[in-house]
Protein backbone atom coordinates (compact mmCIF):
# COMPACT_ATOMS: atom_id res chain seq x y z
CA UNK A 1 0.00 0.00 0.00
CA UNK A 2 1.09 3.57 -0.58
CA UNK A 3 -0.33 6.94 0.31
CA UNK A 4 -1.56 9.03 -2.60
CA UNK A 5 -1.69 12.72 -1.79
CA UNK A 6 -4.83 14.53 -2.80
CA UNK A 7 -4.81 17.81 -4.66
CA UNK A 8 -7.12 20.65 -3.71
CA UNK A 9 -8.63 22.37 -6.74
CA UNK A 10 -10.54 25.58 -5.98
CA UNK A 11 -12.64 25.39 -9.14
CA UNK A 12 -12.61 23.46 -12.37
CA UNK A 13 -11.45 26.03 -14.91
CA UNK A 14 -12.91 26.35 -18.39
CA UNK A 15 -10.86 27.28 -21.49
CA UNK A 16 -11.76 30.96 -21.24
CA UNK A 17 -10.65 31.15 -17.59
CA UNK A 18 -7.40 29.33 -18.39
CA UNK A 19 -6.71 31.75 -21.25
CA UNK A 20 -7.42 34.74 -18.98
CA UNK A 21 -5.03 33.37 -16.34
CA UNK A 22 -2.30 33.00 -18.99
CA UNK A 23 -2.98 36.45 -20.48
CA UNK A 24 -2.79 38.19 -17.11
CA UNK A 25 0.33 36.27 -16.03
CA UNK A 26 2.09 37.29 -19.26
CA UNK A 27 0.95 40.88 -18.84
CA UNK A 28 2.00 41.00 -15.19
CA UNK A 29 5.40 39.42 -15.89
CA UNK A 30 6.04 41.98 -18.62
CA UNK A 31 5.19 44.85 -16.25
CA UNK A 32 6.65 43.47 -13.03
CA UNK A 33 9.74 45.37 -11.94
CA UNK A 34 10.95 45.25 -8.37
CA UNK A 35 13.36 47.87 -7.12
CA UNK A 36 15.61 46.26 -4.46
CA UNK A 37 14.98 48.97 -1.84
CA UNK A 38 11.24 48.56 -2.29
CA UNK A 39 11.37 45.05 -0.76
CA UNK A 40 12.04 46.71 2.57
CA UNK A 41 9.32 49.29 1.97
CA UNK A 42 6.79 46.64 1.01
CA UNK A 43 7.70 44.57 4.03
CA UNK A 44 7.20 47.58 6.30
CA UNK A 45 3.92 48.44 4.58
CA UNK A 46 2.77 44.84 4.94
CA UNK A 47 3.68 44.84 8.61
CA UNK A 48 1.84 48.12 9.10
CA UNK A 49 -1.20 46.80 7.24
CA UNK A 50 -1.40 43.73 9.44
CA UNK A 51 -1.18 45.68 12.64
CA UNK A 52 -3.93 48.03 11.45
CA UNK A 53 -6.33 45.62 9.84
CA UNK A 54 -8.21 42.45 10.44
CA UNK A 55 -11.29 41.21 8.71
CA UNK A 56 -12.88 44.04 6.77
CA UNK A 57 -16.65 44.21 6.88
CA UNK A 58 -18.07 47.66 6.13
CA UNK A 59 -17.42 49.68 2.97
CA UNK A 60 -16.18 52.63 5.03
CA UNK A 61 -13.69 50.42 6.84
CA UNK A 62 -12.32 49.06 3.55
CA UNK A 63 -11.09 52.48 2.47
CA UNK A 64 -10.28 53.44 6.08
CA UNK A 65 -7.79 50.58 6.38
CA UNK A 66 -6.24 51.38 3.00
CA UNK A 67 -5.43 55.00 3.91
CA UNK A 68 -2.78 54.20 6.58
CA UNK A 69 -1.07 51.81 4.15
CA UNK A 70 -0.85 54.58 1.53
CA UNK A 71 0.43 56.94 4.23
CA UNK A 72 3.12 54.39 5.15
CA UNK A 73 4.18 54.07 1.49
CA UNK A 74 4.58 57.85 1.28
CA UNK A 75 6.55 57.89 4.52
CA UNK A 76 8.93 55.15 3.34
CA UNK A 77 9.31 56.52 -0.22
CA UNK A 78 9.83 60.19 0.61
CA UNK A 79 11.15 61.17 -2.83
CA UNK A 80 8.64 59.21 -4.94
CA UNK A 81 5.60 58.74 -2.68
CA UNK A 82 3.07 56.54 -4.45
CA UNK A 83 4.49 57.31 -7.91
CA UNK A 84 5.26 54.11 -9.77
CA UNK A 85 3.64 51.84 -7.17
CA UNK A 86 1.90 48.83 -8.68
CA UNK A 87 -0.30 46.91 -6.29
CA UNK A 88 -1.09 43.24 -6.80
CA UNK A 89 -4.01 42.05 -4.69
CA UNK A 90 -6.20 39.01 -4.91
CA UNK A 91 -9.81 39.13 -6.05
CA UNK A 92 -11.37 39.37 -2.58
CA UNK A 93 -14.53 41.48 -2.67
CA UNK A 94 -13.00 44.05 -0.31
CA UNK A 95 -10.08 44.49 -2.72
CA UNK A 96 -12.32 44.87 -5.78
CA UNK A 97 -14.75 47.29 -4.15
CA UNK A 98 -15.17 50.46 -6.21
CA UNK A 99 -14.49 52.77 -3.23
CA UNK A 100 -11.13 51.09 -2.59
CA UNK A 101 -10.17 51.04 -6.28
CA UNK A 102 -11.18 54.70 -6.72
CA UNK A 103 -9.20 55.71 -3.64
CA UNK A 104 -6.05 53.85 -4.72
CA UNK A 105 -6.14 55.09 -8.31
CA UNK A 106 -6.80 58.61 -7.00
CA UNK A 107 -3.61 58.27 -4.96
CA UNK A 108 -1.67 57.33 -8.11
CA UNK A 109 -1.37 53.62 -7.32
CA UNK A 110 -1.76 51.28 -10.29
CA UNK A 111 -3.66 48.10 -9.51
CA UNK A 112 -2.28 45.03 -11.25
CA UNK A 113 -5.11 42.69 -12.25
CA UNK A 114 -5.11 39.34 -10.48
CA UNK A 115 -6.05 36.33 -12.62
CA UNK A 116 -9.47 34.82 -11.86
CA UNK A 117 -9.71 31.81 -9.55
CA UNK A 118 -6.02 32.04 -8.69
CA UNK A 119 -5.18 31.27 -5.07
CA UNK A 120 -2.08 29.61 -6.52
CA UNK A 121 -0.93 33.10 -7.56
CA UNK A 122 -1.87 34.97 -4.37
CA UNK A 123 1.09 35.35 -1.95
CA UNK A 124 -1.17 35.17 1.11
CA UNK A 125 -2.51 31.82 -0.08
CA UNK A 126 0.75 30.17 -1.14
CA UNK A 127 3.18 31.78 1.29
CA UNK A 128 2.01 34.00 4.13
CA UNK A 129 -0.69 31.76 5.60
CA UNK A 130 1.70 28.78 5.61
CA UNK A 131 4.47 30.91 7.12
CA UNK A 132 2.17 31.99 9.93
CA UNK A 133 0.94 28.44 10.57
CA UNK A 134 4.49 27.07 10.70
CA UNK A 135 5.73 29.73 13.10
CA UNK A 136 2.73 30.29 15.35
CA UNK A 137 2.17 28.57 18.66
CA UNK A 138 -1.24 27.78 20.14
CA UNK A 139 -3.06 30.79 21.55
CA UNK A 140 -5.78 30.70 24.23
CA UNK A 141 -8.02 33.44 22.79
CA UNK A 142 -8.61 35.80 19.88
CA UNK A 143 -6.80 38.74 21.47
CA UNK A 144 -3.61 36.79 22.11
CA UNK A 145 -3.84 35.25 18.63
CA UNK A 146 -4.10 38.72 17.05
CA UNK A 147 -1.09 39.88 19.09
CA UNK A 148 0.95 36.77 18.19
CA UNK A 149 0.20 37.09 14.45
CA UNK A 150 1.06 40.82 14.47
CA UNK A 151 4.33 40.09 16.27
CA UNK A 152 5.18 37.29 13.86
CA UNK A 153 4.48 39.49 10.83
CA UNK A 154 6.64 42.29 12.24
CA UNK A 155 9.57 39.89 12.53
CA UNK A 156 9.54 38.35 9.05
CA UNK A 157 13.10 38.58 7.73
CA UNK A 158 13.57 40.66 4.59
CA UNK A 159 15.14 37.70 2.75
CA UNK A 160 12.05 35.58 3.43
CA UNK A 161 9.83 38.34 2.13
CA UNK A 162 11.92 38.68 -1.04
CA UNK A 163 11.50 34.93 -1.70
CA UNK A 164 7.77 35.55 -1.99
CA UNK A 165 8.25 37.79 -5.01
CA UNK A 166 10.62 35.31 -6.60
CA UNK A 167 8.05 32.56 -6.01
CA UNK A 168 5.33 34.73 -7.52
CA UNK A 169 7.33 35.16 -10.72
CA UNK A 170 8.03 31.40 -10.85
CA UNK A 171 4.35 30.66 -10.31
CA UNK A 172 3.31 33.02 -13.10
CA UNK A 173 5.71 31.18 -15.42
CA UNK A 174 4.28 27.82 -14.27
CA UNK A 175 0.75 29.07 -14.95
CA UNK A 176 1.75 30.12 -18.47
CA UNK A 177 3.63 26.86 -19.15
CA UNK A 178 0.68 24.85 -17.83
CA UNK A 179 -1.72 26.71 -20.18
CA UNK A 180 -3.53 28.42 -17.31
CA UNK A 181 -4.43 25.25 -15.46
CA UNK A 182 -3.59 24.82 -11.78
CA UNK A 183 0.04 23.83 -11.30
CA UNK A 184 0.40 23.05 -7.57
CA UNK A 185 1.11 19.41 -8.42
CA UNK A 186 4.19 20.56 -10.40
CA UNK A 187 5.81 22.30 -7.44
CA UNK A 188 8.32 20.23 -5.50
GROMACS .gro file of C-alpha atoms in nm:
model
  188
    1UNK     CA    1   0.000   0.000   0.000
    2UNK     CA    2   0.109   0.357  -0.058
    3UNK     CA    3  -0.033   0.694   0.031
    4UNK     CA    4  -0.156   0.903  -0.260
    5UNK     CA    5  -0.169   1.272  -0.179
    6UNK     CA    6  -0.483   1.453  -0.280
    7UNK     CA    7  -0.481   1.781  -0.466
    8UNK     CA    8  -0.712   2.065  -0.371
    9UNK     CA    9  -0.863   2.237  -0.674
   10UNK     CA   10  -1.054   2.558  -0.598
   11UNK     CA   11  -1.264   2.539  -0.914
   12UNK     CA   12  -1.261   2.346  -1.237
   13UNK     CA   13  -1.145   2.603  -1.491
   14UNK     CA   14  -1.291   2.635  -1.839
   15UNK     CA   15  -1.086   2.728  -2.149
   16UNK     CA   16  -1.176   3.096  -2.124
   17UNK     CA   17  -1.065   3.115  -1.759
   18UNK     CA   18  -0.740   2.933  -1.839
   19UNK     CA   19  -0.671   3.175  -2.125
   20UNK     CA   20  -0.742   3.474  -1.898
   21UNK     CA   21  -0.503   3.337  -1.634
   22UNK     CA   22  -0.230   3.300  -1.899
   23UNK     CA   23  -0.298   3.645  -2.048
   24UNK     CA   24  -0.279   3.819  -1.711
   25UNK     CA   25   0.033   3.627  -1.603
   26UNK     CA   26   0.209   3.729  -1.926
   27UNK     CA   27   0.095   4.088  -1.884
   28UNK     CA   28   0.200   4.100  -1.519
   29UNK     CA   29   0.540   3.942  -1.589
   30UNK     CA   30   0.604   4.198  -1.862
   31UNK     CA   31   0.519   4.485  -1.625
   32UNK     CA   32   0.665   4.347  -1.303
   33UNK     CA   33   0.974   4.537  -1.194
   34UNK     CA   34   1.095   4.525  -0.837
   35UNK     CA   35   1.336   4.787  -0.712
   36UNK     CA   36   1.561   4.626  -0.446
   37UNK     CA   37   1.498   4.897  -0.184
   38UNK     CA   38   1.124   4.856  -0.229
   39UNK     CA   39   1.137   4.505  -0.076
   40UNK     CA   40   1.204   4.671   0.257
   41UNK     CA   41   0.932   4.929   0.197
   42UNK     CA   42   0.679   4.664   0.101
   43UNK     CA   43   0.770   4.457   0.403
   44UNK     CA   44   0.720   4.758   0.630
   45UNK     CA   45   0.392   4.844   0.458
   46UNK     CA   46   0.277   4.484   0.494
   47UNK     CA   47   0.368   4.484   0.861
   48UNK     CA   48   0.184   4.812   0.910
   49UNK     CA   49  -0.120   4.680   0.724
   50UNK     CA   50  -0.140   4.373   0.944
   51UNK     CA   51  -0.118   4.568   1.264
   52UNK     CA   52  -0.393   4.803   1.145
   53UNK     CA   53  -0.633   4.562   0.984
   54UNK     CA   54  -0.821   4.245   1.044
   55UNK     CA   55  -1.129   4.121   0.871
   56UNK     CA   56  -1.288   4.404   0.677
   57UNK     CA   57  -1.665   4.421   0.688
   58UNK     CA   58  -1.807   4.766   0.613
   59UNK     CA   59  -1.742   4.968   0.297
   60UNK     CA   60  -1.618   5.263   0.503
   61UNK     CA   61  -1.369   5.042   0.684
   62UNK     CA   62  -1.232   4.906   0.355
   63UNK     CA   63  -1.109   5.248   0.247
   64UNK     CA   64  -1.028   5.344   0.608
   65UNK     CA   65  -0.779   5.058   0.638
   66UNK     CA   66  -0.624   5.138   0.300
   67UNK     CA   67  -0.543   5.500   0.391
   68UNK     CA   68  -0.278   5.420   0.658
   69UNK     CA   69  -0.107   5.181   0.415
   70UNK     CA   70  -0.085   5.458   0.153
   71UNK     CA   71   0.043   5.694   0.423
   72UNK     CA   72   0.312   5.439   0.515
   73UNK     CA   73   0.418   5.407   0.149
   74UNK     CA   74   0.458   5.785   0.128
   75UNK     CA   75   0.655   5.789   0.452
   76UNK     CA   76   0.893   5.515   0.334
   77UNK     CA   77   0.931   5.652  -0.022
   78UNK     CA   78   0.983   6.019   0.061
   79UNK     CA   79   1.115   6.117  -0.283
   80UNK     CA   80   0.864   5.921  -0.494
   81UNK     CA   81   0.560   5.874  -0.268
   82UNK     CA   82   0.307   5.654  -0.445
   83UNK     CA   83   0.449   5.731  -0.791
   84UNK     CA   84   0.526   5.411  -0.977
   85UNK     CA   85   0.364   5.184  -0.717
   86UNK     CA   86   0.190   4.883  -0.868
   87UNK     CA   87  -0.030   4.691  -0.629
   88UNK     CA   88  -0.109   4.324  -0.680
   89UNK     CA   89  -0.401   4.205  -0.469
   90UNK     CA   90  -0.620   3.901  -0.491
   91UNK     CA   91  -0.981   3.913  -0.605
   92UNK     CA   92  -1.137   3.937  -0.258
   93UNK     CA   93  -1.453   4.148  -0.267
   94UNK     CA   94  -1.300   4.405  -0.031
   95UNK     CA   95  -1.008   4.449  -0.272
   96UNK     CA   96  -1.232   4.487  -0.578
   97UNK     CA   97  -1.475   4.729  -0.415
   98UNK     CA   98  -1.517   5.046  -0.621
   99UNK     CA   99  -1.449   5.277  -0.323
  100UNK     CA  100  -1.113   5.109  -0.259
  101UNK     CA  101  -1.017   5.104  -0.628
  102UNK     CA  102  -1.118   5.470  -0.672
  103UNK     CA  103  -0.920   5.571  -0.364
  104UNK     CA  104  -0.605   5.385  -0.472
  105UNK     CA  105  -0.614   5.509  -0.831
  106UNK     CA  106  -0.680   5.861  -0.700
  107UNK     CA  107  -0.361   5.827  -0.496
  108UNK     CA  108  -0.167   5.733  -0.811
  109UNK     CA  109  -0.137   5.362  -0.732
  110UNK     CA  110  -0.176   5.128  -1.029
  111UNK     CA  111  -0.366   4.810  -0.951
  112UNK     CA  112  -0.228   4.503  -1.125
  113UNK     CA  113  -0.511   4.269  -1.225
  114UNK     CA  114  -0.511   3.934  -1.048
  115UNK     CA  115  -0.605   3.633  -1.262
  116UNK     CA  116  -0.947   3.482  -1.186
  117UNK     CA  117  -0.971   3.181  -0.955
  118UNK     CA  118  -0.602   3.204  -0.869
  119UNK     CA  119  -0.518   3.127  -0.507
  120UNK     CA  120  -0.208   2.961  -0.652
  121UNK     CA  121  -0.093   3.310  -0.756
  122UNK     CA  122  -0.187   3.497  -0.437
  123UNK     CA  123   0.109   3.535  -0.195
  124UNK     CA  124  -0.117   3.517   0.111
  125UNK     CA  125  -0.251   3.182  -0.008
  126UNK     CA  126   0.075   3.017  -0.114
  127UNK     CA  127   0.318   3.178   0.129
  128UNK     CA  128   0.201   3.400   0.413
  129UNK     CA  129  -0.069   3.176   0.560
  130UNK     CA  130   0.170   2.878   0.561
  131UNK     CA  131   0.447   3.091   0.712
  132UNK     CA  132   0.217   3.199   0.993
  133UNK     CA  133   0.094   2.844   1.057
  134UNK     CA  134   0.449   2.707   1.070
  135UNK     CA  135   0.573   2.973   1.310
  136UNK     CA  136   0.273   3.029   1.535
  137UNK     CA  137   0.217   2.857   1.866
  138UNK     CA  138  -0.124   2.778   2.014
  139UNK     CA  139  -0.306   3.079   2.155
  140UNK     CA  140  -0.578   3.070   2.423
  141UNK     CA  141  -0.802   3.344   2.279
  142UNK     CA  142  -0.861   3.580   1.988
  143UNK     CA  143  -0.680   3.874   2.147
  144UNK     CA  144  -0.361   3.679   2.211
  145UNK     CA  145  -0.384   3.525   1.863
  146UNK     CA  146  -0.410   3.872   1.705
  147UNK     CA  147  -0.109   3.988   1.909
  148UNK     CA  148   0.095   3.677   1.819
  149UNK     CA  149   0.020   3.709   1.445
  150UNK     CA  150   0.106   4.082   1.447
  151UNK     CA  151   0.433   4.009   1.627
  152UNK     CA  152   0.518   3.729   1.386
  153UNK     CA  153   0.448   3.949   1.083
  154UNK     CA  154   0.664   4.229   1.224
  155UNK     CA  155   0.957   3.989   1.253
  156UNK     CA  156   0.954   3.835   0.905
  157UNK     CA  157   1.310   3.858   0.773
  158UNK     CA  158   1.357   4.066   0.459
  159UNK     CA  159   1.514   3.770   0.275
  160UNK     CA  160   1.205   3.558   0.343
  161UNK     CA  161   0.983   3.834   0.213
  162UNK     CA  162   1.192   3.868  -0.104
  163UNK     CA  163   1.150   3.493  -0.170
  164UNK     CA  164   0.777   3.555  -0.199
  165UNK     CA  165   0.825   3.779  -0.501
  166UNK     CA  166   1.062   3.531  -0.660
  167UNK     CA  167   0.805   3.256  -0.601
  168UNK     CA  168   0.533   3.473  -0.752
  169UNK     CA  169   0.733   3.516  -1.072
  170UNK     CA  170   0.803   3.140  -1.085
  171UNK     CA  171   0.435   3.066  -1.031
  172UNK     CA  172   0.331   3.302  -1.310
  173UNK     CA  173   0.571   3.118  -1.542
  174UNK     CA  174   0.428   2.782  -1.427
  175UNK     CA  175   0.075   2.907  -1.495
  176UNK     CA  176   0.175   3.012  -1.847
  177UNK     CA  177   0.363   2.686  -1.915
  178UNK     CA  178   0.068   2.485  -1.783
  179UNK     CA  179  -0.172   2.671  -2.018
  180UNK     CA  180  -0.353   2.842  -1.731
  181UNK     CA  181  -0.443   2.525  -1.546
  182UNK     CA  182  -0.359   2.482  -1.178
  183UNK     CA  183   0.004   2.383  -1.130
  184UNK     CA  184   0.040   2.305  -0.757
  185UNK     CA  185   0.111   1.941  -0.842
  186UNK     CA  186   0.419   2.056  -1.040
  187UNK     CA  187   0.581   2.230  -0.744
  188UNK     CA  188   0.832   2.023  -0.550
   0.00000   0.00000   0.00000
